[in-house]
Coordinates of N, CA and C in Angstrom, one line a residue:
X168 N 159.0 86.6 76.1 CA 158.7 86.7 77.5 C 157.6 87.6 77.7
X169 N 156.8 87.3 78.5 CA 155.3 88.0 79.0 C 156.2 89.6 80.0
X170 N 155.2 90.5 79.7 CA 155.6 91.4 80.6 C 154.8 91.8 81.8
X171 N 155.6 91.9 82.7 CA 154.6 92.3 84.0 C 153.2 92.7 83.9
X172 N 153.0 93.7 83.4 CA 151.6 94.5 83.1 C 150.7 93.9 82.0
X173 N 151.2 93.0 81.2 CA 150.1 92.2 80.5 C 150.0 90.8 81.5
X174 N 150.9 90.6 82.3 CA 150.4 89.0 82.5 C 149.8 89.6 84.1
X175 N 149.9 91.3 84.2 CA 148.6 91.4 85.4 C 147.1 91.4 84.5
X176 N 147.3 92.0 83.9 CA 145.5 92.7 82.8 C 145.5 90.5 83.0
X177 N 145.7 89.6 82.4 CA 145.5 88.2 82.4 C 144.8 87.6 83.4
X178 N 145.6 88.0 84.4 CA 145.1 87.4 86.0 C 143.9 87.9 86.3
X179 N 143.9 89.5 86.3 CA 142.6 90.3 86.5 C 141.4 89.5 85.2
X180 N 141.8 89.3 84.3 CA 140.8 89.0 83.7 C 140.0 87.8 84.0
X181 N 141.1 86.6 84.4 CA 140.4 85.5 84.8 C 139.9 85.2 86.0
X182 N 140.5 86.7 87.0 CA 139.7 86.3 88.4 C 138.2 87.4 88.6
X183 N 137.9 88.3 87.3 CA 136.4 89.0 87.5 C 135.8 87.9 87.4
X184 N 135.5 87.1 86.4 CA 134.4 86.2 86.3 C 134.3 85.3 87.6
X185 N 135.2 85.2 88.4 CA 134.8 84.1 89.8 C 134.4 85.0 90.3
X186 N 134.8 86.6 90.6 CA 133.9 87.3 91.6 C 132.6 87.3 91.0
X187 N 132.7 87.6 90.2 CA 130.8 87.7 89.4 C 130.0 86.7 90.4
X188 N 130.8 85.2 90.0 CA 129.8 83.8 90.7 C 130.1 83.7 92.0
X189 N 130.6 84.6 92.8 CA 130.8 84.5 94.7 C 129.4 85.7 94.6
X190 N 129.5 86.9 93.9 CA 128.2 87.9 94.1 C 126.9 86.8 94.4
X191 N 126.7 86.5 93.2 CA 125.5 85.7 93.2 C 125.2 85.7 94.1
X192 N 125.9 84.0 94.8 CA 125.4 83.1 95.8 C 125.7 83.8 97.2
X193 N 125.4 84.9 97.7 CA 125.8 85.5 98.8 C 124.4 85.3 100.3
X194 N 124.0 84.9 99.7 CA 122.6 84.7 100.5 C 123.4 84.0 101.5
X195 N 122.6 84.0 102.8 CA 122.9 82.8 103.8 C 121.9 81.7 104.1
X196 N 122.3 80.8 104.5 CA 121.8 79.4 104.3 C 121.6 79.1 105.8
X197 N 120.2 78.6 105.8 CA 119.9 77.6 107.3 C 119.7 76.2 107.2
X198 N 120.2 75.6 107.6 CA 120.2 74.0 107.3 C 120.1 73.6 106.0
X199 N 121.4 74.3 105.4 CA 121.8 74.3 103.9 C 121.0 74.7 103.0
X200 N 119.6 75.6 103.1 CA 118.9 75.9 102.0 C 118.9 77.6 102.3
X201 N 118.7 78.0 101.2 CA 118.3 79.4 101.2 C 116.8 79.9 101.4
X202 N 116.7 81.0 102.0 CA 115.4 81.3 101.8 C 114.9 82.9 101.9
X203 N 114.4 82.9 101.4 CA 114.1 84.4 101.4 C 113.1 85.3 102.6
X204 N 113.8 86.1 103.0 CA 113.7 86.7 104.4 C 113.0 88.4 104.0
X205 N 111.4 88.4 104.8 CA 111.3 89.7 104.6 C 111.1 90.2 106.2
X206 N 111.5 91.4 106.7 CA 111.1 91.5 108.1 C 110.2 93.4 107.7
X207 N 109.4 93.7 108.3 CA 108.7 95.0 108.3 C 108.0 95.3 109.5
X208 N 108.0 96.9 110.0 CA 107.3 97.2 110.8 C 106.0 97.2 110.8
X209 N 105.2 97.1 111.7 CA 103.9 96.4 111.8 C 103.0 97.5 111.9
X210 N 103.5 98.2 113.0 CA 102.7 99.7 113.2 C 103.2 101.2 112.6
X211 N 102.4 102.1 112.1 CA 103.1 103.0 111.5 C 104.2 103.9 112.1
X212 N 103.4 104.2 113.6 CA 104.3 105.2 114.6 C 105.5 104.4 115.5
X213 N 105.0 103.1 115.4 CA 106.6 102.6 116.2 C 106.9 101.3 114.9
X214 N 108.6 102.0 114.8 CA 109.1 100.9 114.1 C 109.8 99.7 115.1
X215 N 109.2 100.0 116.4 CA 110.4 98.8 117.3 C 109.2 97.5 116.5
X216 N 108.2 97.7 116.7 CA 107.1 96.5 116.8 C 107.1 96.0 115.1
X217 N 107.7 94.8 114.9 CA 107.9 93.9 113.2 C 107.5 92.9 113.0
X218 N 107.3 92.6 111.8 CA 106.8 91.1 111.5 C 107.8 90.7 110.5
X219 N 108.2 89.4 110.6 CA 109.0 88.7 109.4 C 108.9 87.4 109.2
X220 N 109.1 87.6 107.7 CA 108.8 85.9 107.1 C 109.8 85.3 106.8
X221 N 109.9 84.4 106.5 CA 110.8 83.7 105.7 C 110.3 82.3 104.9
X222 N 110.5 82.0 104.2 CA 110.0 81.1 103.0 C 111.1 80.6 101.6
X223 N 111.1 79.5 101.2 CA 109.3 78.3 101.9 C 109.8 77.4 102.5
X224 N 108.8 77.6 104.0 CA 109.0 77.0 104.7 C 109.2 75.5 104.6
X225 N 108.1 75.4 103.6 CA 108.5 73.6 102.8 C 109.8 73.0 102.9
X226 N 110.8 73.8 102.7 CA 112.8 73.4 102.2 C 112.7 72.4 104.0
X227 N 112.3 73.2 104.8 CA 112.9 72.8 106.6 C 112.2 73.8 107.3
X228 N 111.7 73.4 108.3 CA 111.2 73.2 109.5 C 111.7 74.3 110.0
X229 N 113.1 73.7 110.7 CA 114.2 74.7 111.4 C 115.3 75.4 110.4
X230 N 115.4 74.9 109.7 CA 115.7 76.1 108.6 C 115.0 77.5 108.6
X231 N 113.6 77.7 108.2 CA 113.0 78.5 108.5 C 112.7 79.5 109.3
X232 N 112.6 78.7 110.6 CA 112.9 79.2 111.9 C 113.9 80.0 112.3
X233 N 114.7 79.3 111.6 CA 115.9 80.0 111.8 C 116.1 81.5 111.2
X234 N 116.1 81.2 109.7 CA 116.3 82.3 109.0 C 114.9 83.5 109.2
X235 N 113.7 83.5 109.8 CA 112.8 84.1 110.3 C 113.3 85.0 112.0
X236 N 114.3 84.0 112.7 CA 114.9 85.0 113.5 C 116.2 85.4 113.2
X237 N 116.9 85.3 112.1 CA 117.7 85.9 111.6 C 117.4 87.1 111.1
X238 N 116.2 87.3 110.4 CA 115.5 88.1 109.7 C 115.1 89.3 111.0
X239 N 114.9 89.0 111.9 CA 114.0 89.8 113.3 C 115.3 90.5 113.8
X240 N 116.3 89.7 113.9 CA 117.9 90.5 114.7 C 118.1 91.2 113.5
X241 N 118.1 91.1 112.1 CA 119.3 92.1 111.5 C 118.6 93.1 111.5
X242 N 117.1 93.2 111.0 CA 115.8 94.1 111.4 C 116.3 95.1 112.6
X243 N 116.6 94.3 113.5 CA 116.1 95.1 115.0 C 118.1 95.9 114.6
X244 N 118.8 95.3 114.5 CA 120.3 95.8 114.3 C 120.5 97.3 113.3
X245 N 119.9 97.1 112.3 CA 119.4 98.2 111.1 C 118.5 99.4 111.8
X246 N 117.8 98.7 112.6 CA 116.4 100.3 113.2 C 117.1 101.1 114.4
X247 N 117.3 99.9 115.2 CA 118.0 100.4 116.4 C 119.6 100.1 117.0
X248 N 120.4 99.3 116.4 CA 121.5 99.0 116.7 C 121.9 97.7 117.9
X249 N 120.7 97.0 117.8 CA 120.8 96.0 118.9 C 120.2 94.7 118.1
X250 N 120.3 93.8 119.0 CA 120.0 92.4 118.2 C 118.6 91.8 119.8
X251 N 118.6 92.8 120.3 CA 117.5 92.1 121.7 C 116.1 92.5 121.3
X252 N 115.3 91.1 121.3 CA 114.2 91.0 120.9 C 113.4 90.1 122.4
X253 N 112.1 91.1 122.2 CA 110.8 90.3 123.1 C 110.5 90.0 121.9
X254 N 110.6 88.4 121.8 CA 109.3 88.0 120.4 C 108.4 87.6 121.2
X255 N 107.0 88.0 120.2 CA 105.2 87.6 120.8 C 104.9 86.1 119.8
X256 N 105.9 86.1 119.1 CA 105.6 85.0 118.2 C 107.1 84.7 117.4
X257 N 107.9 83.9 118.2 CA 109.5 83.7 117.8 C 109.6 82.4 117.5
X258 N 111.1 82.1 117.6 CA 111.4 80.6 117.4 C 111.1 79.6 117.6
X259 N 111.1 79.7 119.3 CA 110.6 78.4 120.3 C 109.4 78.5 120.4
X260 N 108.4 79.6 119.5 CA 107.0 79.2 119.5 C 106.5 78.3 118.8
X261 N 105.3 77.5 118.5 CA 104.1 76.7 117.9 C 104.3 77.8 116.5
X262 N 105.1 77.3 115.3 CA 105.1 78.0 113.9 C 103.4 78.3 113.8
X263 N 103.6 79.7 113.1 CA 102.4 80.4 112.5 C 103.1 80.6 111.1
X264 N 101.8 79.8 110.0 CA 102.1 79.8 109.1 C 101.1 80.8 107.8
X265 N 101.5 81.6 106.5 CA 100.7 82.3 105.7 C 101.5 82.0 104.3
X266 N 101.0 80.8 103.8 CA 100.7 79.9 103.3 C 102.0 78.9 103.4
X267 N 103.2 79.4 102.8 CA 104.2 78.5 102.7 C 105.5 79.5 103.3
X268 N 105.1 80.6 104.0 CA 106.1 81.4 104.6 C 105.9 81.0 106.1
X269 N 106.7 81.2 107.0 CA 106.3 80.8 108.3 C 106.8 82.6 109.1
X270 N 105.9 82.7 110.1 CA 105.9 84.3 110.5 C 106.1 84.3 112.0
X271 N 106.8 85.7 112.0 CA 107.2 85.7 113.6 C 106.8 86.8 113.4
X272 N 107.1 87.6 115.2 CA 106.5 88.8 115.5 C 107.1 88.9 116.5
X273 N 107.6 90.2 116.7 CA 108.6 90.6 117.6 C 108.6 92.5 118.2
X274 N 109.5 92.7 119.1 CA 110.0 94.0 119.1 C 111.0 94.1 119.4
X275 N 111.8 95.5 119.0 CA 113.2 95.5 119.3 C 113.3 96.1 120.5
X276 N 114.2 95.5 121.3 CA 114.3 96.4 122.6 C 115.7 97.2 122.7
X277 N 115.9 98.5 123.4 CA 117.2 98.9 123.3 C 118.1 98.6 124.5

Protein backbone atom coordinates (compact mmCIF):
# COMPACT_ATOMS: atom_id res chain seq x y z
CA UNK A 1 0.00 0.00 0.00
CA UNK A 2 1.21 3.58 -1.05
CA UNK A 3 1.50 5.97 1.83
CA UNK A 4 0.03 9.25 2.11
CA UNK A 5 3.19 11.38 1.87
CA UNK A 6 4.79 9.54 -1.06
CA UNK A 7 1.60 9.31 -3.17
CA UNK A 8 1.49 13.41 -2.32
CA UNK A 9 5.52 14.00 -3.43
CA UNK A 10 3.73 11.86 -6.92
CA UNK A 11 0.91 14.15 -7.49
CA UNK A 12 3.14 17.21 -6.89
CA UNK A 13 5.44 15.85 -9.25
CA UNK A 14 3.12 15.27 -12.07
CA UNK A 15 1.25 18.55 -11.67
CA UNK A 16 4.77 21.01 -11.77
CA UNK A 17 5.38 20.18 -15.32
CA UNK A 18 1.61 21.42 -16.33
CA UNK A 19 2.24 24.56 -14.34
CA UNK A 20 5.55 25.00 -16.21
CA UNK A 21 3.22 24.88 -19.74
CA UNK A 22 0.15 27.33 -18.25
CA UNK A 23 3.50 29.87 -17.36
CA UNK A 24 4.43 29.86 -20.86
CA UNK A 25 1.33 30.63 -22.70
CA UNK A 26 0.15 33.46 -20.42
CA UNK A 27 0.09 36.19 -22.92
CA UNK A 28 -3.40 37.46 -23.92
CA UNK A 29 -4.84 36.97 -27.23
CA UNK A 30 -6.93 39.34 -29.56
CA UNK A 31 -8.81 37.60 -32.14
CA UNK A 32 -7.00 34.52 -31.16
CA UNK A 33 -3.43 35.63 -31.97
CA UNK A 34 -0.88 36.96 -29.69
CA UNK A 35 1.03 39.93 -30.09
CA UNK A 36 3.45 41.73 -28.57
CA UNK A 37 2.54 44.99 -26.86
CA UNK A 38 5.01 47.85 -26.11
CA UNK A 39 3.45 51.07 -24.60
CA UNK A 40 6.08 54.14 -23.40
CA UNK A 41 6.03 57.70 -22.38
CA UNK A 42 6.63 60.00 -25.20
CA UNK A 43 7.77 63.07 -23.21
CA UNK A 44 10.39 63.07 -20.59
CA UNK A 45 8.61 65.49 -17.95
CA UNK A 46 5.05 64.04 -18.29
CA UNK A 47 4.55 60.48 -18.17
CA UNK A 48 0.55 60.92 -18.76
CA UNK A 49 1.44 61.51 -22.68
CA UNK A 50 2.45 57.57 -24.38
CA UNK A 51 2.89 55.77 -27.39
CA UNK A 52 2.19 52.05 -27.91
CA UNK A 53 2.62 49.45 -30.37
CA UNK A 54 1.65 46.30 -30.91
CA UNK A 55 2.70 43.77 -33.56
CA UNK A 56 2.55 42.24 -36.26
CA UNK A 57 0.03 43.81 -37.25
CA UNK A 58 0.01 41.39 -40.28
CA UNK A 59 -1.71 38.34 -37.74
CA UNK A 60 -5.30 40.94 -37.81
CA UNK A 61 -6.39 44.17 -38.37
CA UNK A 62 -8.52 44.25 -35.21
CA UNK A 63 -6.58 42.08 -33.34
CA UNK A 64 -3.96 44.70 -33.25
CA UNK A 65 -6.14 47.29 -32.55
CA UNK A 66 -7.12 45.86 -30.01
CA UNK A 67 -4.15 44.67 -28.21
CA UNK A 68 -2.51 48.40 -29.00
CA UNK A 69 -5.49 49.74 -26.67
CA UNK A 70 -5.06 47.11 -24.37
CA UNK A 71 -1.51 48.12 -24.17
CA UNK A 72 -2.57 52.19 -23.67
CA UNK A 73 -5.22 51.13 -20.47
CA UNK A 74 -2.75 48.81 -18.63
CA UNK A 75 -0.02 51.67 -19.32
CA UNK A 76 -2.33 54.38 -18.15
CA UNK A 77 -3.53 51.73 -14.92
CA UNK A 78 0.35 51.09 -13.93
CA UNK A 79 1.27 55.22 -14.08
CA UNK A 80 -1.76 56.49 -12.71
CA UNK A 81 -4.32 54.04 -11.53
CA UNK A 82 -7.04 54.61 -14.15
CA UNK A 83 -7.91 53.07 -17.46
CA UNK A 84 -9.29 56.85 -19.05
CA UNK A 85 -7.71 57.79 -22.00
CA UNK A 86 -7.91 60.94 -24.54
CA UNK A 87 -6.32 59.09 -27.52
CA UNK A 88 -4.75 61.57 -30.40
CA UNK A 89 -4.34 58.39 -32.32
CA UNK A 90 -6.62 55.33 -30.82
CA UNK A 91 -8.67 52.55 -31.99
CA UNK A 92 -11.47 54.09 -34.06
CA UNK A 93 -8.80 56.00 -35.76
CA UNK A 94 -7.34 55.59 -39.63
CA UNK A 95 -4.33 52.79 -38.32
CA UNK A 96 -0.76 54.47 -38.26
CA UNK A 97 1.49 52.05 -39.21
CA UNK A 98 5.84 51.69 -38.44
CA UNK A 99 6.51 49.01 -40.43
CA UNK A 100 4.54 45.92 -39.33
CA UNK A 101 3.57 47.37 -35.75
CA UNK A 102 0.48 49.50 -35.74
CA UNK A 103 0.79 52.73 -33.22
CA UNK A 104 -1.46 54.65 -31.10
CA UNK A 105 -1.05 57.70 -29.04
CA UNK A 106 -2.66 58.69 -26.15
CA UNK A 107 -2.85 60.32 -22.61
CA UNK A 108 -3.86 59.17 -19.32
CA UNK A 109 -6.36 61.18 -17.67
CA UNK A 110 -7.10 61.02 -13.89
Amino acid sequence: MIKPAVLMVLVAATALPACSRLKRDDGVRFEGERFRIQAKKVDRDDRSLFRVTASPASKTLDGARQAAAYGGTRYCIQEYGTSVIAWTQGPDDDPIFDGDRIVMEGQCKP
